[in-house]
XYZ file of C-alpha atoms in Angstrom:
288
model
C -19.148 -22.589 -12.615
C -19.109 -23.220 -8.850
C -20.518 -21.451 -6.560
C -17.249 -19.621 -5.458
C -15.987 -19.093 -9.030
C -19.834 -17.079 -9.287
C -19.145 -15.261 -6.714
C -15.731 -13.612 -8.009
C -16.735 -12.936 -10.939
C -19.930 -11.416 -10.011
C -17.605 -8.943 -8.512
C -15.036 -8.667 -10.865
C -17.809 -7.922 -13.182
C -19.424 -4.644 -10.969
C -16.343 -3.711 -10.309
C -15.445 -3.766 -13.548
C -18.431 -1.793 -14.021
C -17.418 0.717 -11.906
C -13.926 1.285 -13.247
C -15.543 1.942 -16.640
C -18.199 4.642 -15.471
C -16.465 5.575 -12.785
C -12.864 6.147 -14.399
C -10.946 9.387 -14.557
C -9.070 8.605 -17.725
C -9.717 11.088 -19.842
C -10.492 13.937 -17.190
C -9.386 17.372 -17.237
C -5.405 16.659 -16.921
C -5.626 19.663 -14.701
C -7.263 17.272 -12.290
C -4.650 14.678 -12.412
C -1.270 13.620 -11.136
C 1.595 15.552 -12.792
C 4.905 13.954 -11.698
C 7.266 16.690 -11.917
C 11.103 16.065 -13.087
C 13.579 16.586 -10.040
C 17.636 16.345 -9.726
C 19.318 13.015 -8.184
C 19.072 9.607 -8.518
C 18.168 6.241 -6.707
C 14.841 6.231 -4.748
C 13.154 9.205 -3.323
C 11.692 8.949 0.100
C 12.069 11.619 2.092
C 8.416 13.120 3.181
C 10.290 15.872 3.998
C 12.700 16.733 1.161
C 12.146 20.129 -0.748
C 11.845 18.571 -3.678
C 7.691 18.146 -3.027
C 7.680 21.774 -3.257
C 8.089 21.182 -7.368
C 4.945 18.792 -7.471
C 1.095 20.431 -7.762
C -0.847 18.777 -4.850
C -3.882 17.079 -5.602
C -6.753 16.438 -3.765
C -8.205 12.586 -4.383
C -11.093 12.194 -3.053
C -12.158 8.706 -0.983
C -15.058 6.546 -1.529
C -16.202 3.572 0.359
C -15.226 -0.412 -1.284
C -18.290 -1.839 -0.995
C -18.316 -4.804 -3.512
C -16.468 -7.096 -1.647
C -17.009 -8.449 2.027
C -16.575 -7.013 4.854
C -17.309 -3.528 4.677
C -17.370 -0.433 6.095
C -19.864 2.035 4.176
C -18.627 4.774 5.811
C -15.164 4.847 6.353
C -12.774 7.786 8.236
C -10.984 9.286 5.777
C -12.722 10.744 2.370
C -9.666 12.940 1.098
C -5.805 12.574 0.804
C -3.494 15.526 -0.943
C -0.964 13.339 -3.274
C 2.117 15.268 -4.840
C 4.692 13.024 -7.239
C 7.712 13.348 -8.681
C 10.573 11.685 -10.605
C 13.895 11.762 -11.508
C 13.679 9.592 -14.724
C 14.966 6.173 -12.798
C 12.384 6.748 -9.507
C 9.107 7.366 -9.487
C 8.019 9.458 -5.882
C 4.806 9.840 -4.536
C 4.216 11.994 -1.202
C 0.397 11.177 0.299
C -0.624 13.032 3.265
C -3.824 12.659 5.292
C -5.409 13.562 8.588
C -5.927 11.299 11.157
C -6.349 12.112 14.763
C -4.861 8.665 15.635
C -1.534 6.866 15.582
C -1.819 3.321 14.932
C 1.516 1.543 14.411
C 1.355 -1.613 16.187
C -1.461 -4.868 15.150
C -2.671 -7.364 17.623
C -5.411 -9.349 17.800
C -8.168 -6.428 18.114
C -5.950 -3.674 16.980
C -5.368 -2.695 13.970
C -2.731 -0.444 12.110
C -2.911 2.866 9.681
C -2.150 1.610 6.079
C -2.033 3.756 2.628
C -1.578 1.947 -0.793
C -1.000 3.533 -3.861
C -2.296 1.133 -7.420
C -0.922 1.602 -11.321
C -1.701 -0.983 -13.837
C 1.514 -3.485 -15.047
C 0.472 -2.338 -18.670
C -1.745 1.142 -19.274
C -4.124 0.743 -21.956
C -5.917 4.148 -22.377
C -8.813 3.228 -24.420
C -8.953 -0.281 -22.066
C -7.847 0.819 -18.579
C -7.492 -2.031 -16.018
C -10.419 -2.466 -13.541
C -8.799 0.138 -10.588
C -10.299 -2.311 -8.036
C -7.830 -4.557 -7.864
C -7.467 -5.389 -11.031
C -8.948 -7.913 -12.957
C -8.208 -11.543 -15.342
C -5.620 -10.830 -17.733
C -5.587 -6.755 -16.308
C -2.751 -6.916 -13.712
C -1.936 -4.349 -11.710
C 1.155 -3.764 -9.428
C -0.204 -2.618 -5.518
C 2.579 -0.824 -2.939
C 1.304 -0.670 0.372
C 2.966 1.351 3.199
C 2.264 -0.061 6.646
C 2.499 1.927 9.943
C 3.553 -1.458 11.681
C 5.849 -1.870 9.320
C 7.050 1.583 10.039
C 7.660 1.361 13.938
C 9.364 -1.642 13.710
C 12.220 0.080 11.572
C 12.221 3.639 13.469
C 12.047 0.853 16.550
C 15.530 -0.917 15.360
C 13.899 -4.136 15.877
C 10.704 -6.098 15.267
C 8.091 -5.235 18.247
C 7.758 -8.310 21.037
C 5.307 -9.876 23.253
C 6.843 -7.902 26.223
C 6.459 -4.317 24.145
C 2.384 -4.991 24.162
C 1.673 -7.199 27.042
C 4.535 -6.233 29.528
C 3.061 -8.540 32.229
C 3.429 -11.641 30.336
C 5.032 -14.389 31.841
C 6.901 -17.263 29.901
C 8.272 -20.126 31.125
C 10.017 -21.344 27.788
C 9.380 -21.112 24.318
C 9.406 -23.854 21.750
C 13.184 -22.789 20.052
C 14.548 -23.413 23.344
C 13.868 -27.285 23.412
C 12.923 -27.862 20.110
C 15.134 -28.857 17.047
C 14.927 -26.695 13.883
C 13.102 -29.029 12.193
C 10.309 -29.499 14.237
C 9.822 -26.058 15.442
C 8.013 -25.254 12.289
C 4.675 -25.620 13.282
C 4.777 -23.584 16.268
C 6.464 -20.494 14.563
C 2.692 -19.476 13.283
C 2.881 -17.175 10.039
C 6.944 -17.231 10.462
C 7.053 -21.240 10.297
C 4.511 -20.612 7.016
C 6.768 -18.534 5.196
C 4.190 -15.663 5.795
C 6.088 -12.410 3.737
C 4.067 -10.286 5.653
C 5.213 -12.129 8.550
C 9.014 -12.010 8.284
C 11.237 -9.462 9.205
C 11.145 -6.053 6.825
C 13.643 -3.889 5.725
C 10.704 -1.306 4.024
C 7.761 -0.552 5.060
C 5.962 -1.192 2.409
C 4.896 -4.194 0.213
C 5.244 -4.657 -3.587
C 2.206 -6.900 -4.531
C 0.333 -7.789 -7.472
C -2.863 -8.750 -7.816
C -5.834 -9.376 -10.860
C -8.625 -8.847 -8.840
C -10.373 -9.590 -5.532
C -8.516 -12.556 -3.390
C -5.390 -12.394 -5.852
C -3.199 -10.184 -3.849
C 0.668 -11.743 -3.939
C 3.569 -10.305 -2.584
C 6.310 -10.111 -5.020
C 8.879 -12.536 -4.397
C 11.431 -9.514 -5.296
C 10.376 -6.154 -3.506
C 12.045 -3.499 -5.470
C 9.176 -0.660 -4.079
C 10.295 1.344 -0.619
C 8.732 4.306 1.283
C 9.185 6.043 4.326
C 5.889 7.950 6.771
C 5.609 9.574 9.748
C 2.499 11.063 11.707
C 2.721 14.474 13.195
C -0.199 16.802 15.119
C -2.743 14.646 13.964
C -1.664 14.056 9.750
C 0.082 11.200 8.251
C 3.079 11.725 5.432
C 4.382 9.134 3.655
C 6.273 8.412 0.693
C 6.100 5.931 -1.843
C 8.347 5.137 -4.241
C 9.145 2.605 -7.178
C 11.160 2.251 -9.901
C 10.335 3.267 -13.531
C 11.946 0.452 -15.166
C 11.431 -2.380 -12.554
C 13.125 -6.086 -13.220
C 10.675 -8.821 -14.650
C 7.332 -7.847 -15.995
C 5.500 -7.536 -13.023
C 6.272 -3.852 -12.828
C 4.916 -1.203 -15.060
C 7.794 0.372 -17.217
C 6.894 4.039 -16.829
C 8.918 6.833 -19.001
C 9.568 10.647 -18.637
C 6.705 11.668 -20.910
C 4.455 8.796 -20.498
C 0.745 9.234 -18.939
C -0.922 6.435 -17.245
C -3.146 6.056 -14.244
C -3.075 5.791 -10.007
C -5.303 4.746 -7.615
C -5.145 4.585 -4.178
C -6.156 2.859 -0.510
C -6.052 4.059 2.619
C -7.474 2.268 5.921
C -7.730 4.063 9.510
C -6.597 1.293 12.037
C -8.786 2.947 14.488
C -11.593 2.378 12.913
C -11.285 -1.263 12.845
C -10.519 -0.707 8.686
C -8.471 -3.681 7.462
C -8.642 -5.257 4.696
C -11.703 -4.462 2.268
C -12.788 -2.668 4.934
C -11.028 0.426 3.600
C -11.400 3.640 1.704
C -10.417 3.382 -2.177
C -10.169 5.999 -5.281
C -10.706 5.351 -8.945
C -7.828 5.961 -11.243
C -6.418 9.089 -11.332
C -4.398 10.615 -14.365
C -0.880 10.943 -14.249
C 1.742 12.655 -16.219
C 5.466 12.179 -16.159
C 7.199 15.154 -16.954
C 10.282 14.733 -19.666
């Protein structure tokens, strides 16, 4: 086993650890997530909406990730009230935290606010999936809304050199006497084919991942959301559907229990990354 290989599963294997001891399967279901049945169809993202009224808030409480590098032992936020709902074809969840700051825009030493929420592709709940990220053969699906991500839609366009450096100066830029074909290389995480690079129509990402340094975006996004921050809290919405295409999605039914995790990083805080706040799993309940 090389030395890398070691090193992965070292942490798969405390994390694992810790989603065992640590897990709130089997809690009080008083405790957990109860997704209550609302009217409508098609996604629900509206932070606002009434329909959060129907859902019992929870309070999750925030621990530092501090099995992978880097890390911050001590990060900003240590509690977020979650509220879901569903409508039998969407699943909702509304996540609101405080945070004094606004950070919607990343540059090189700036980073933004981000919230992810975690369920595993298939819930076993005598075997639940390691909630850090999953593990081997224990996939889990991870939706992560992005305050970036955010301003660039309320914006109407993607944010530009001139929005954060308004003195800049250009003389030209490579598209303007390049060809197509060799501009590639000078497009940075664009010319890669960098999802997180291109140009979003959510703010959010659908990802997968079976453990640390596995995260892939899903080559279909079928997850959305929608936040905004207001006198120092952040509300945001994520939502997803119940029966997703492919199996990369878990298939959730009015009825069905399973599990939730989440993420949340405070951008100024320099939290990016595993530098971020995480929960174990939290019980949830779909209501018929």
């Amino acid at each position: 086993m090389g030395a890398f290989k070691k090193v992965l599963f070292l942490a798969a294997s405390i994390a694992g650890l810790a989603g065992t001891v640590g897990t709130a399967v089997g809690a009080d279901p008083a405790t957990g997530l109860q997704a209550a049945r609302v009217k409508g169809d098609g996604p629900i993202l509206d932070p606002s909406s009434p329909v959060w009224n129907s859902a019992k808030p929870v309070t999750v409480n925030m621990a530092a990730q501090t099995v992978a590098t880097p890390q911050n032992a001590n990060p900003s936020i240590k509690e977020m009230t979650v509220r879901s709902v569903h409508n039998g074809e969407w699943l909702g969840v509304l996540i609101e935290w405080k945070d004094p700051s606004r950070n919607d825009t990343v540059v090189v030493d700036r980073f933004g606010d981000q919230v992810a929420i975690e369920l595993p592709v298939v819930f076993k709940p005598d075997a639940p999936a390691n909630p850090m990220m999953g593990a081997p053969g224990e996939r889990v699906n991870i939706i992560q809304w992005r305050a970036a991500f955010q301003a660039d839609l309320d914006r109407g366009r993607d944010i530009e050199v001139h929005d954060l450096y308004p003195n800049a100066v250009a003389d030209l830029y490579p598209d303007q006497v390049l060809k197509t074909i060799d501009l590639r290389p000078y497009a940075g995480a664009v010319g890669m084919d960098n999802p997180v690079a291109k140009h979003r129509a959510s703010p959010v990402l659908d990802q997968l991942a079976e453990g640390f340094g596995s995260l892939t975006v899903k080559q279909h996004q079928e997850a959305d959301g929608k936040g905004y921050w207001r006198d120092g809290m952040w509300h945001v919405v994520i939502t997803a559907p119940m029966g997703p295409d492919g199996a990369n999605g878990p298939r959730l039914l009015p009825g069905a229990n399973s599990v939730m995790a989440f993420a949340v990083w405070d951008g100024s805080e320099a939290e990016v990354g595993s530098r971020k706040a995480w929960s174990d799993w939290v019980p949830l309940s779909l209501d018929r």
